[in-house]
Amino acid sequence: MGIQEIVEQALRNGYLTPTQEAEVGRICDKATELSVEEYMALDRLMGALLTGQVVAVPRKQFINVMEELVLTEAITRIAVIEAEQDCALDLGDIAAYALNRLPPLYATTEEGAQYQRRRAEEELMELIRAQVQEAINHSMARPQFHPERSVLGKTSGKEVVSQVSSLLQSYATDYERPTGETAR
């Protein structure tokens, strides 16, 4: 997606997503020379941001503590299996398989993350272990599964960014932060 398209979307929607902001920065950093049209588009975006016609959506900082717990469990188990057997297991596949079967545990602060870790250790560790083991069993039981697959981010970065941006826009069109609410 080019600068002009991003600016048009931002003007149409009234907001600039963090993904769009990053894409504009990436384009500007990589471009040795921008066209007159691109400079004009950037000027329009800056003017719209300064007047409030377009607002920059704040980047939300959060983590899914479940990812950390699943990765720790999977790494430990995979290391043992790979040391004992002549095989290589894909950590990403195993973690994704298990995470898709476990509840997310999001936190926006370190205190929240500590709370989620304690909660998971008390209530969910057996479930985490079981899902990681199921993921490993699934991975070991299948032959070279879908060799046509390609790793995320390795195919077309522009296409992924475009898809994510479209998805975010479709879900964020009606979102308004309640008066007085601040980002955490």
PDB file of N, CA, C and O in Angstrom, residues 33-108:
ATOM      1  N   GLU A  33      13.888   8.901  -2.688  1.00  0.00           N
ATOM      2  CA  GLU A  33      13.264  10.103  -3.203  1.00  0.00           C
ATOM      3  C   GLU A  33      11.773   9.851  -3.347  1.00  0.00           C
ATOM      4  O   GLU A  33      11.360   8.854  -3.913  1.00  0.00           O
ATOM      5  N   LEU A  34      10.962  10.739  -2.806  1.00  0.00           N
ATOM      6  CA  LEU A  34       9.514  10.625  -2.946  1.00  0.00           C
ATOM      7  C   LEU A  34       9.046  11.474  -4.115  1.00  0.00           C
ATOM      8  O   LEU A  34       9.635  12.510  -4.407  1.00  0.00           O
ATOM      9  N   SER A  35       7.981  11.032  -4.737  1.00  0.00           N
ATOM     10  CA  SER A  35       7.421  11.808  -5.843  1.00  0.00           C
ATOM     11  C   SER A  35       6.705  13.040  -5.298  1.00  0.00           C
ATOM     12  O   SER A  35       6.403  13.130  -4.097  1.00  0.00           O
ATOM     13  N   VAL A  36       6.392  13.960  -6.173  1.00  0.00           N
ATOM     14  CA  VAL A  36       5.653  15.170  -5.794  1.00  0.00           C
ATOM     15  C   VAL A  36       4.301  14.767  -5.197  1.00  0.00           C
ATOM     16  O   VAL A  36       3.862  15.318  -4.182  1.00  0.00           O
ATOM     17  N   GLU A  37       3.653  13.790  -5.812  1.00  0.00           N
ATOM     18  CA  GLU A  37       2.345  13.329  -5.324  1.00  0.00           C
ATOM     19  C   GLU A  37       2.457  12.750  -3.909  1.00  0.00           C
ATOM     20  O   GLU A  37       1.594  12.968  -3.070  1.00  0.00           O
ATOM     21  N   GLU A  38       3.544  12.004  -3.647  1.00  0.00           N
ATOM     22  CA  GLU A  38       3.738  11.426  -2.316  1.00  0.00           C
ATOM     23  C   GLU A  38       3.990  12.520  -1.283  1.00  0.00           C
ATOM     24  O   GLU A  38       3.464  12.464  -0.166  1.00  0.00           O
ATOM     25  N   TYR A  39       4.787  13.513  -1.639  1.00  0.00           N
ATOM     26  CA  TYR A  39       5.010  14.635  -0.730  1.00  0.00           C
ATOM     27  C   TYR A  39       3.701  15.369  -0.453  1.00  0.00           C
ATOM     28  O   TYR A  39       3.419  15.758   0.680  1.00  0.00           O
ATOM     29  N   MET A  40       2.891  15.553  -1.482  1.00  0.00           N
ATOM     30  CA  MET A  40       1.608  16.237  -1.307  1.00  0.00           C
ATOM     31  C   MET A  40       0.685  15.415  -0.409  1.00  0.00           C
ATOM     32  O   MET A  40      -0.009  15.971   0.453  1.00  0.00           O
ATOM     33  N   ALA A  41       0.706  14.095  -0.578  1.00  0.00           N
ATOM     34  CA  ALA A  41      -0.115  13.228   0.270  1.00  0.00           C
ATOM     35  C   ALA A  41       0.337  13.321   1.725  1.00  0.00           C
ATOM     36  O   ALA A  41      -0.488  13.431   2.639  1.00  0.00           O
ATOM     37  N   LEU A  42       1.647  13.302   1.942  1.00  0.00           N
ATOM     38  CA  LEU A  42       2.172  13.447   3.310  1.00  0.00           C
ATOM     39  C   LEU A  42       1.798  14.798   3.900  1.00  0.00           C
ATOM     40  O   LEU A  42       1.460  14.893   5.088  1.00  0.00           O
ATOM     41  N   ASP A  43       1.844  15.837   3.094  1.00  0.00           N
ATOM     42  CA  ASP A  43       1.462  17.174   3.551  1.00  0.00           C
ATOM     43  C   ASP A  43      -0.020  17.193   3.947  1.00  0.00           C
ATOM     44  O   ASP A  43      -0.382  17.771   4.979  1.00  0.00           O
ATOM     45  N   ARG A  44      -0.862  16.574   3.140  1.00  0.00           N
ATOM     46  CA  ARG A  44      -2.301  16.487   3.471  1.00  0.00           C
ATOM     47  C   ARG A  44      -2.500  15.735   4.785  1.00  0.00           C
ATOM     48  O   ARG A  44      -3.312  16.127   5.624  1.00  0.00           O
ATOM     49  N   LEU A  45      -1.753  14.628   4.967  1.00  0.00           N
ATOM     50  CA  LEU A  45      -1.870  13.840   6.197  1.00  0.00           C
ATOM     51  C   LEU A  45      -1.435  14.673   7.401  1.00  0.00           C
ATOM     52  O   LEU A  45      -2.120  14.689   8.430  1.00  0.00           O
ATOM     53  N   MET A  46      -0.310  15.357   7.288  1.00  0.00           N
ATOM     54  CA  MET A  46       0.173  16.192   8.397  1.00  0.00           C
ATOM     55  C   MET A  46      -0.840  17.277   8.740  1.00  0.00           C
ATOM     56  O   MET A  46      -1.123  17.529   9.911  1.00  0.00           O
ATOM     57  N   GLY A  47      -1.387  17.915   7.718  1.00  0.00           N
ATOM     58  CA  GLY A  47      -2.398  18.943   7.958  1.00  0.00           C
ATOM     59  C   GLY A  47      -3.620  18.372   8.645  1.00  0.00           C
ATOM     60  O   GLY A  47      -4.162  18.967   9.586  1.00  0.00           O
ATOM     61  N   ALA A  48      -4.076  17.207   8.199  1.00  0.00           N
ATOM     62  CA  ALA A  48      -5.250  16.567   8.797  1.00  0.00           C
ATOM     63  C   ALA A  48      -4.978  16.155  10.236  1.00  0.00           C
ATOM     64  O   ALA A  48      -5.854  16.263  11.107  1.00  0.00           O
ATOM     65  N   LEU A  49      -3.765  15.702  10.517  1.00  0.00           N
ATOM     66  CA  LEU A  49      -3.401  15.339  11.895  1.00  0.00           C
ATOM     67  C   LEU A  49      -3.350  16.580  12.787  1.00  0.00           C
ATOM     68  O   LEU A  49      -3.816  16.555  13.934  1.00  0.00           O
ATOM     69  N   LEU A  50      -2.802  17.670  12.259  1.00  0.00           N
ATOM     70  CA  LEU A  50      -2.692  18.908  13.042  1.00  0.00           C
ATOM     71  C   LEU A  50      -4.050  19.548  13.326  1.00  0.00           C
ATOM     72  O   LEU A  50      -4.256  20.119  14.394  1.00  0.00           O
ATOM     73  N   THR A  51      -4.974  19.443  12.383  1.00  0.00           N
ATOM     74  CA  THR A  51      -6.301  20.044  12.581  1.00  0.00           C
ATOM     75  C   THR A  51      -7.266  19.127  13.327  1.00  0.00           C
ATOM     76  O   THR A  51      -8.342  19.550  13.718  1.00  0.00           O
ATOM     77  N   GLY A  52      -6.881  17.872  13.501  1.00  0.00           N
ATOM     78  CA  GLY A  52      -7.767  16.936  14.191  1.00  0.00           C
ATOM     79  C   GLY A  52      -8.739  16.226  13.258  1.00  0.00           C
ATOM     80  O   GLY A  52      -9.571  15.436  13.710  1.00  0.00           O
ATOM     81  N   GLN A  53      -8.649  16.505  11.959  1.00  0.00           N
ATOM     82  CA  GLN A  53      -9.504  15.807  10.993  1.00  0.00           C
ATOM     83  C   GLN A  53      -9.186  14.315  11.002  1.00  0.00           C
ATOM     84  O   GLN A  53     -10.053  13.479  10.807  1.00  0.00           O
ATOM     85  N   VAL A  54      -7.925  13.985  11.252  1.00  0.00           N
ATOM     86  CA  VAL A  54      -7.471  12.599  11.399  1.00  0.00           C
ATOM     87  C   VAL A  54      -6.777  12.501  12.741  1.00  0.00           C
ATOM     88  O   VAL A  54      -5.989  13.381  13.103  1.00  0.00           O
ATOM     89  N   VAL A  55      -7.093  11.458  13.484  1.00  0.00           N
ATOM     90  CA  VAL A  55      -6.418  11.225  14.759  1.00  0.00           C
ATOM     91  C   VAL A  55      -5.579   9.961  14.643  1.00  0.00           C
ATOM     92  O   VAL A  55      -5.959   9.017  13.953  1.00  0.00           O
ATOM     93  N   ALA A  56      -4.448   9.967  15.308  1.00  0.00           N
ATOM     94  CA  ALA A  56      -3.595   8.785  15.342  1.00  0.00           C
ATOM     95  C   ALA A  56      -4.079   7.899  16.479  1.00  0.00           C
ATOM     96  O   ALA A  56      -4.155   8.340  17.630  1.00  0.00           O
ATOM     97  N   VAL A  57      -4.435   6.675  16.149  1.00  0.00           N
ATOM     98  CA  VAL A  57      -4.905   5.728  17.155  1.00  0.00           C
ATOM     99  C   VAL A  57      -3.694   5.335  17.999  1.00  0.00           C
ATOM    100  O   VAL A  57      -2.669   4.926  17.453  1.00  0.00           O
ATOM    101  N   PRO A  58      -3.800   5.469  19.325  1.00  0.00           N
ATOM    102  CA  PRO A  58      -2.639   5.123  20.157  1.00  0.00           C
ATOM    103  C   PRO A  58      -2.324   3.636  20.065  1.00  0.00           C
ATOM    104  O   PRO A  58      -3.212   2.806  19.935  1.00  0.00           O
ATOM    105  N   ARG A  59      -1.040   3.342  20.111  1.00  0.00           N
ATOM    106  CA  ARG A  59      -0.584   1.957  20.077  1.00  0.00           C
ATOM    107  C   ARG A  59      -0.862   1.344  21.448  1.00  0.00           C
ATOM    108  O   ARG A  59      -0.366   1.802  22.462  1.00  0.00           O
ATOM    109  N   LYS A  60      -1.661   0.315  21.467  1.00  0.00           N
ATOM    110  CA  LYS A  60      -2.019  -0.362  22.716  1.00  0.00           C
ATOM    111  C   LYS A  60      -0.921  -1.356  23.054  1.00  0.00           C
ATOM    112  O   LYS A  60      -0.535  -2.162  22.227  1.00  0.00           O
ATOM    113  N   GLN A  61      -0.415  -1.278  24.244  1.00  0.00           N
ATOM    114  CA  GLN A  61       0.615  -2.197  24.693  1.00  0.00           C
ATOM    115  C   GLN A  61      -0.022  -3.269  25.562  1.00  0.00           C
ATOM    116  O   GLN A  61      -0.577  -2.971  26.617  1.00  0.00           O
ATOM    117  N   PHE A  62       0.039  -4.496  25.097  1.00  0.00           N
ATOM    118  CA  PHE A  62      -0.491  -5.605  25.874  1.00  0.00           C
ATOM    119  C   PHE A  62       0.239  -6.877  25.483  1.00  0.00           C
ATOM    120  O   PHE A  62       0.889  -6.939  24.447  1.00  0.00           O
ATOM    121  N   ILE A  63       0.148  -7.860  26.355  1.00  0.00           N
ATOM    122  CA  ILE A  63       0.743  -9.157  26.072  1.00  0.00           C
ATOM    123  C   ILE A  63      -0.261 -10.239  26.412  1.00  0.00           C
ATOM    124  O   ILE A  63      -1.164 -10.033  27.232  1.00  0.00           O
ATOM    125  N   ASN A  64      -0.083 -11.370  25.780  1.00  0.00           N
ATOM    126  CA  ASN A  64      -0.860 -12.556  26.111  1.00  0.00           C
ATOM    127  C   ASN A  64       0.079 -13.452  26.907  1.00  0.00           C
ATOM    128  O   ASN A  64       0.968 -14.088  26.343  1.00  0.00           O
ATOM    129  N   VAL A  65      -0.107 -13.496  28.212  1.00  0.00           N
ATOM    130  CA  VAL A  65       0.757 -14.265  29.100  1.00  0.00           C
ATOM    131  C   VAL A  65       0.722 -15.751  28.734  1.00  0.00           C
ATOM    132  O   VAL A  65       1.703 -16.469  28.911  1.00  0.00           O
ATOM    133  N   MET A  66      -0.388 -16.206  28.159  1.00  0.00           N
ATOM    134  CA  MET A  66      -0.497 -17.611  27.770  1.00  0.00           C
ATOM    135  C   MET A  66       0.587 -17.977  26.760  1.00  0.00           C
ATOM    136  O   MET A  66       1.108 -19.082  26.780  1.00  0.00           O
ATOM    137  N   GLU A  67       0.956 -17.039  25.871  1.00  0.00           N
ATOM    138  CA  GLU A  67       2.007 -17.324  24.896  1.00  0.00           C
ATOM    139  C   GLU A  67       3.317 -17.664  25.607  1.00  0.00           C
ATOM    140  O   GLU A  67       4.003 -18.609  25.250  1.00  0.00           O
ATOM    141  N   GLU A  68       3.664 -16.876  26.599  1.00  0.00           N
ATOM    142  CA  GLU A  68       4.888 -17.086  27.372  1.00  0.00           C
ATOM    143  C   GLU A  68       4.872 -18.456  28.044  1.00  0.00           C
ATOM    144  O   GLU A  68       5.849 -19.203  27.991  1.00  0.00           O
ATOM    145  N   LEU A  69       3.753 -18.801  28.654  1.00  0.00           N
ATOM    146  CA  LEU A  69       3.642 -20.068  29.373  1.00  0.00           C
ATOM    147  C   LEU A  69       3.710 -21.261  28.412  1.00  0.00           C
ATOM    148  O   LEU A  69       4.381 -22.255  28.693  1.00  0.00           O
ATOM    149  N   VAL A  70       3.032 -21.161  27.282  1.00  0.00           N
ATOM    150  CA  VAL A  70       3.036 -22.243  26.297  1.00  0.00           C
ATOM    151  C   VAL A  70       4.433 -22.404  25.698  1.00  0.00           C
ATOM    152  O   VAL A  70       4.919 -23.533  25.546  1.00  0.00           O
ATOM    153  N   LEU A  71       5.083 -21.295  25.347  1.00  0.00           N
ATOM    154  CA  LEU A  71       6.426 -21.388  24.779  1.00  0.00           C
ATOM    155  C   LEU A  71       7.409 -22.023  25.756  1.00  0.00           C
ATOM    156  O   LEU A  71       8.225 -22.866  25.366  1.00  0.00           O
ATOM    157  N   THR A  72       7.330 -21.643  27.017  1.00  0.00           N
ATOM    158  CA  THR A  72       8.223 -22.220  28.025  1.00  0.00           C
ATOM    159  C   THR A  72       8.022 -23.724  28.119  1.00  0.00           C
ATOM    160  O   THR A  72       8.986 -24.498  28.100  1.00  0.00           O
ATOM    161  N   GLU A  73       6.777 -24.148  28.194  1.00  0.00           N
ATOM    162  CA  GLU A  73       6.458 -25.578  28.284  1.00  0.00           C
ATOM    163  C   GLU A  73       6.895 -26.306  27.016  1.00  0.00           C
ATOM    164  O   GLU A  73       7.486 -27.388  27.075  1.00  0.00           O
ATOM    165  N   ALA A  74       6.600 -25.732  25.862  1.00  0.00           N
ATOM    166  CA  ALA A  74       6.937 -26.380  24.593  1.00  0.00           C
ATOM    167  C   ALA A  74       8.444 -26.493  24.401  1.00  0.00           C
ATOM    168  O   ALA A  74       8.941 -27.548  23.980  1.00  0.00           O
ATOM    169  N   ILE A  75       9.180 -25.445  24.716  1.00  0.00           N
ATOM    170  CA  ILE A  75      10.643 -25.477  24.566  1.00  0.00           C
ATOM    171  C   ILE A  75      11.240 -26.574  25.437  1.00  0.00           C
ATOM    172  O   ILE A  75      12.109 -27.339  24.995  1.00  0.00           O
ATOM    173  N   THR A  76      10.764 -26.665  26.665  1.00  0.00           N
ATOM    174  CA  THR A  76      11.267 -27.684  27.592  1.00  0.00           C
ATOM    175  C   THR A  76      11.008 -29.082  27.047  1.00  0.00           C
ATOM    176  O   THR A  76      11.906 -29.930  27.016  1.00  0.00           O
ATOM    177  N   ARG A  77       9.786 -29.330  26.610  1.00  0.00           N
ATOM    178  CA  ARG A  77       9.425 -30.662  26.100  1.00  0.00           C
ATOM    179  C   ARG A  77      10.129 -30.986  24.784  1.00  0.00           C
ATOM    180  O   ARG A  77      10.568 -32.109  24.578  1.00  0.00           O
ATOM    181  N   ILE A  78      10.209 -30.023  23.897  1.00  0.00           N
ATOM    182  CA  ILE A  78      10.847 -30.252  22.595  1.00  0.00           C
ATOM    183  C   ILE A  78      12.326 -30.583  22.778  1.00  0.00           C
ATOM    184  O   ILE A  78      12.861 -31.473  22.113  1.00  0.00           O
ATOM    185  N   ALA A  79      12.994 -29.884  23.690  1.00  0.00           N
ATOM    186  CA  ALA A  79      14.416 -30.136  23.928  1.00  0.00           C
ATOM    187  C   ALA A  79      14.653 -31.581  24.356  1.00  0.00           C
ATOM    188  O   ALA A  79      15.594 -32.235  23.877  1.00  0.00           O
ATOM    189  N   VAL A  80      13.801 -32.095  25.221  1.00  0.00           N
ATOM    190  CA  VAL A  80      13.936 -33.479  25.690  1.00  0.00           C
ATOM    191  C   VAL A  80      13.715 -34.448  24.537  1.00  0.00           C
ATOM    192  O   VAL A  80      14.496 -35.379  24.321  1.00  0.00           O
ATOM    193  N   ILE A  81      12.662 -34.235  23.769  1.00  0.00           N
ATOM    194  CA  ILE A  81      12.331 -35.136  22.660  1.00  0.00           C
ATOM    195  C   ILE A  81      13.430 -35.121  21.605  1.00  0.00           C
ATOM    196  O   ILE A  81      13.870 -36.173  21.134  1.00  0.00           O
ATOM    197  N   GLU A  82      13.901 -33.937  21.232  1.00  0.00           N
ATOM    198  CA  GLU A  82      14.934 -33.848  20.204  1.00  0.00           C
ATOM    199  C   GLU A  82      16.263 -34.443  20.675  1.00  0.00           C
ATOM    200  O   GLU A  82      17.026 -34.965  19.869  1.00  0.00           O
ATOM    201  N   ALA A  83      16.543 -34.402  21.975  1.00  0.00           N
ATOM    202  CA  ALA A  83      17.763 -35.002  22.511  1.00  0.00           C
ATOM    203  C   ALA A  83      17.674 -36.525  22.501  1.00  0.00           C
ATOM    204  O   ALA A  83      18.671 -37.210  22.288  1.00  0.00           O
ATOM    205  N   GLU A  84      16.465 -37.054  22.724  1.00  0.00           N
ATOM    206  CA  GLU A  84      16.278 -38.505  22.801  1.00  0.00           C
ATOM    207  C   GLU A  84      16.040 -39.147  21.437  1.00  0.00           C
ATOM    208  O   GLU A  84      16.341 -40.324  21.245  1.00  0.00           O
ATOM    209  N   GLN A  85      15.431 -38.409  20.515  1.00  0.00           N
ATOM    210  CA  GLN A  85      15.057 -38.974  19.220  1.00  0.00           C
ATOM    211  C   GLN A  85      15.724 -38.178  18.102  1.00  0.00           C
ATOM    212  O   GLN A  85      16.100 -37.027  18.280  1.00  0.00           O
ATOM    213  N   ASP A  86      15.829 -38.817  16.966  1.00  0.00           N
ATOM    214  CA  ASP A  86      16.411 -38.139  15.813  1.00  0.00           C
ATOM    215  C   ASP A  86      15.284 -37.454  15.036  1.00  0.00           C
ATOM    216  O   ASP A  86      14.804 -37.967  14.034  1.00  0.00           O
ATOM    217  N   CYS A  87      14.853 -36.302  15.540  1.00  0.00           N
ATOM    218  CA  CYS A  87      13.786 -35.566  14.869  1.00  0.00           C
ATOM    219  C   CYS A  87      13.921 -34.080  15.196  1.00  0.00           C
ATOM    220  O   CYS A  87      14.592 -33.708  16.150  1.00  0.00           O
ATOM    221  N   ALA A  88      13.296 -33.281  14.375  1.00  0.00           N
ATOM    222  CA  ALA A  88      13.269 -31.837  14.612  1.00  0.00           C
ATOM    223  C   ALA A  88      11.798 -31.420  14.643  1.00  0.00           C
ATOM    224  O   ALA A  88      11.044 -31.717  13.726  1.00  0.00           O
ATOM    225  N   LEU A  89      11.401 -30.762  15.700  1.00  0.00           N
ATOM    226  CA  LEU A  89      10.020 -30.314  15.843  1.00  0.00           C
ATOM    227  C   LEU A  89       9.944 -28.809  15.637  1.00  0.00           C
ATOM    228  O   LEU A  89      10.868 -28.079  15.995  1.00  0.00           O
ATOM    229  N   ASP A  90       8.856 -28.356  15.084  1.00  0.00           N
ATOM    230  CA  ASP A  90       8.664 -26.937  14.795  1.00  0.00           C
ATOM    231  C   ASP A  90       7.991 -26.270  15.991  1.00  0.00           C
ATOM    232  O   ASP A  90       6.798 -26.476  16.242  1.00  0.00           O
ATOM    233  N   LEU A  91       8.748 -25.466  16.722  1.00  0.00           N
ATOM    234  CA  LEU A  91       8.233 -24.788  17.909  1.00  0.00           C
ATOM    235  C   LEU A  91       7.021 -23.920  17.573  1.00  0.00           C
ATOM    236  O   LEU A  91       6.034 -23.915  18.303  1.00  0.00           O
ATOM    237  N   GLY A  92       7.093 -23.190  16.475  1.00  0.00           N
ATOM    238  CA  GLY A  92       5.982 -22.320  16.083  1.00  0.00           C
ATOM    239  C   GLY A  92       4.697 -23.090  15.853  1.00  0.00           C
ATOM    240  O   GLY A  92       3.625 -22.692  16.317  1.00  0.00           O
ATOM    241  N   ASP A  93       4.787 -24.193  15.123  1.00  0.00           N
ATOM    242  CA  ASP A  93       3.594 -25.012  14.870  1.00  0.00           C
ATOM    243  C   ASP A  93       3.012 -25.555  16.167  1.00  0.00           C
ATOM    244  O   ASP A  93       1.801 -25.550  16.379  1.00  0.00           O
ATOM    245  N   ILE A  94       3.873 -26.035  17.032  1.00  0.00           N
ATOM    246  CA  ILE A  94       3.415 -26.626  18.292  1.00  0.00           C
ATOM    247  C   ILE A  94       2.780 -25.566  19.182  1.00  0.00           C
ATOM    248  O   ILE A  94       1.703 -25.773  19.746  1.00  0.00           O
ATOM    249  N   ALA A  95       3.430 -24.422  19.300  1.00  0.00           N
ATOM    250  CA  ALA A  95       2.881 -23.345  20.133  1.00  0.00           C
ATOM    251  C   ALA A  95       1.543 -22.861  19.576  1.00  0.00           C
ATOM    252  O   ALA A  95       0.579 -22.676  20.342  1.00  0.00           O
ATOM    253  N   ALA A  96       1.457 -22.661  18.268  1.00  0.00           N
ATOM    254  CA  ALA A  96       0.200 -22.187  17.672  1.00  0.00           C
ATOM    255  C   ALA A  96      -0.921 -23.198  17.884  1.00  0.00           C
ATOM    256  O   ALA A  96      -2.051 -22.824  18.217  1.00  0.00           O
ATOM    257  N   TYR A  97      -0.628 -24.485  17.696  1.00  0.00           N
ATOM    258  CA  TYR A  97      -1.629 -25.538  17.891  1.00  0.00           C
ATOM    259  C   TYR A  97      -2.166 -25.486  19.327  1.00  0.00           C
ATOM    260  O   TYR A  97      -3.374 -25.507  19.556  1.00  0.00           O
ATOM    261  N   ALA A  98      -1.266 -25.418  20.295  1.00  0.00           N
ATOM    262  CA  ALA A  98      -1.684 -25.388  21.702  1.00  0.00           C
ATOM    263  C   ALA A  98      -2.421 -24.091  22.038  1.00  0.00           C
ATOM    264  O   ALA A  98      -3.466 -24.118  22.702  1.00  0.00           O
ATOM    265  N   LEU A  99      -1.899 -22.952  21.579  1.00  0.00           N
ATOM    266  CA  LEU A  99      -2.525 -21.659  21.887  1.00  0.00           C
ATOM    267  C   LEU A  99      -3.937 -21.558  21.320  1.00  0.00           C
ATOM    268  O   LEU A  99      -4.807 -20.920  21.927  1.00  0.00           O
ATOM    269  N   ASN A 100      -4.177 -22.182  20.187  1.00  0.00           N
ATOM    270  CA  ASN A 100      -5.519 -22.153  19.605  1.00  0.00           C
ATOM    271  C   ASN A 100      -6.526 -22.955  20.422  1.00  0.00           C
ATOM    272  O   ASN A 100      -7.729 -22.859  20.196  1.00  0.00           O
ATOM    273  N   ARG A 101      -6.051 -23.724  21.374  1.00  0.00           N
ATOM    274  CA  ARG A 101      -6.924 -24.550  22.206  1.00  0.00           C
ATOM    275  C   ARG A 101      -6.921 -24.118  23.675  1.00  0.00           C
ATOM    276  O   ARG A 101      -7.454 -24.810  24.523  1.00  0.00           O
ATOM    277  N   LEU A 102      -6.308 -22.982  23.942  1.00  0.00           N
ATOM    278  CA  LEU A 102      -6.214 -22.463  25.308  1.00  0.00           C
ATOM    279  C   LEU A 102      -6.797 -21.053  25.374  1.00  0.00           C
ATOM    280  O   LEU A 102      -6.782 -20.327  24.387  1.00  0.00           O
ATOM    281  N   PRO A 103      -7.273 -20.668  26.556  1.00  0.00           N
ATOM    282  CA  PRO A 103      -7.815 -19.307  26.681  1.00  0.00           C
ATOM    283  C   PRO A 103      -6.686 -18.277  26.705  1.00  0.00           C
ATOM    284  O   PRO A 103      -5.622 -18.532  27.254  1.00  0.00           O
ATOM    285  N   PRO A 104      -6.909 -17.116  26.106  1.00  0.00           N
ATOM    286  CA  PRO A 104      -5.889 -16.064  26.182  1.00  0.00           C
ATOM    287  C   PRO A 104      -5.867 -15.459  27.589  1.00  0.00           C
ATOM    288  O   PRO A 104      -6.875 -15.462  28.288  1.00  0.00           O
ATOM    289  N   LEU A 105      -4.724 -14.953  27.982  1.00  0.00           N
ATOM    290  CA  LEU A 105      -4.562 -14.290  29.280  1.00  0.00           C
ATOM    291  C   LEU A 105      -3.853 -12.960  29.043  1.00  0.00           C
ATOM    292  O   LEU A 105      -2.656 -12.826  29.263  1.00  0.00           O
ATOM    293  N   TYR A 106      -4.596 -11.960  28.603  1.00  0.00           N
ATOM    294  CA  TYR A 106      -4.008 -10.671  28.257  1.00  0.00           C
ATOM    295  C   TYR A 106      -3.795  -9.796  29.490  1.00  0.00           C
ATOM    296  O   TYR A 106      -4.556  -9.860  30.451  1.00  0.00           O
ATOM    297  N   ALA A 107      -2.743  -8.988  29.408  1.00  0.00           N
ATOM    298  CA  ALA A 107      -2.438  -8.026  30.466  1.00  0.00           C
ATOM    299  C   ALA A 107      -1.845  -6.779  29.824  1.00  0.00           C
ATOM    300  O   ALA A 107      -1.191  -6.859  28.784  1.00  0.00           O
ATOM    301  N   THR A 108      -2.090  -5.635  30.461  1.00  0.00           N
ATOM    302  CA  THR A 108      -1.553  -4.368  29.956  1.00  0.00           C
ATOM    303  C   THR A 108      -0.498  -3.771  30.880  1.00  0.00           C
ATOM    304  O   THR A 108       0.139  -2.788  30.525  1.00  0.00           O
TER     305      THR A 108
END
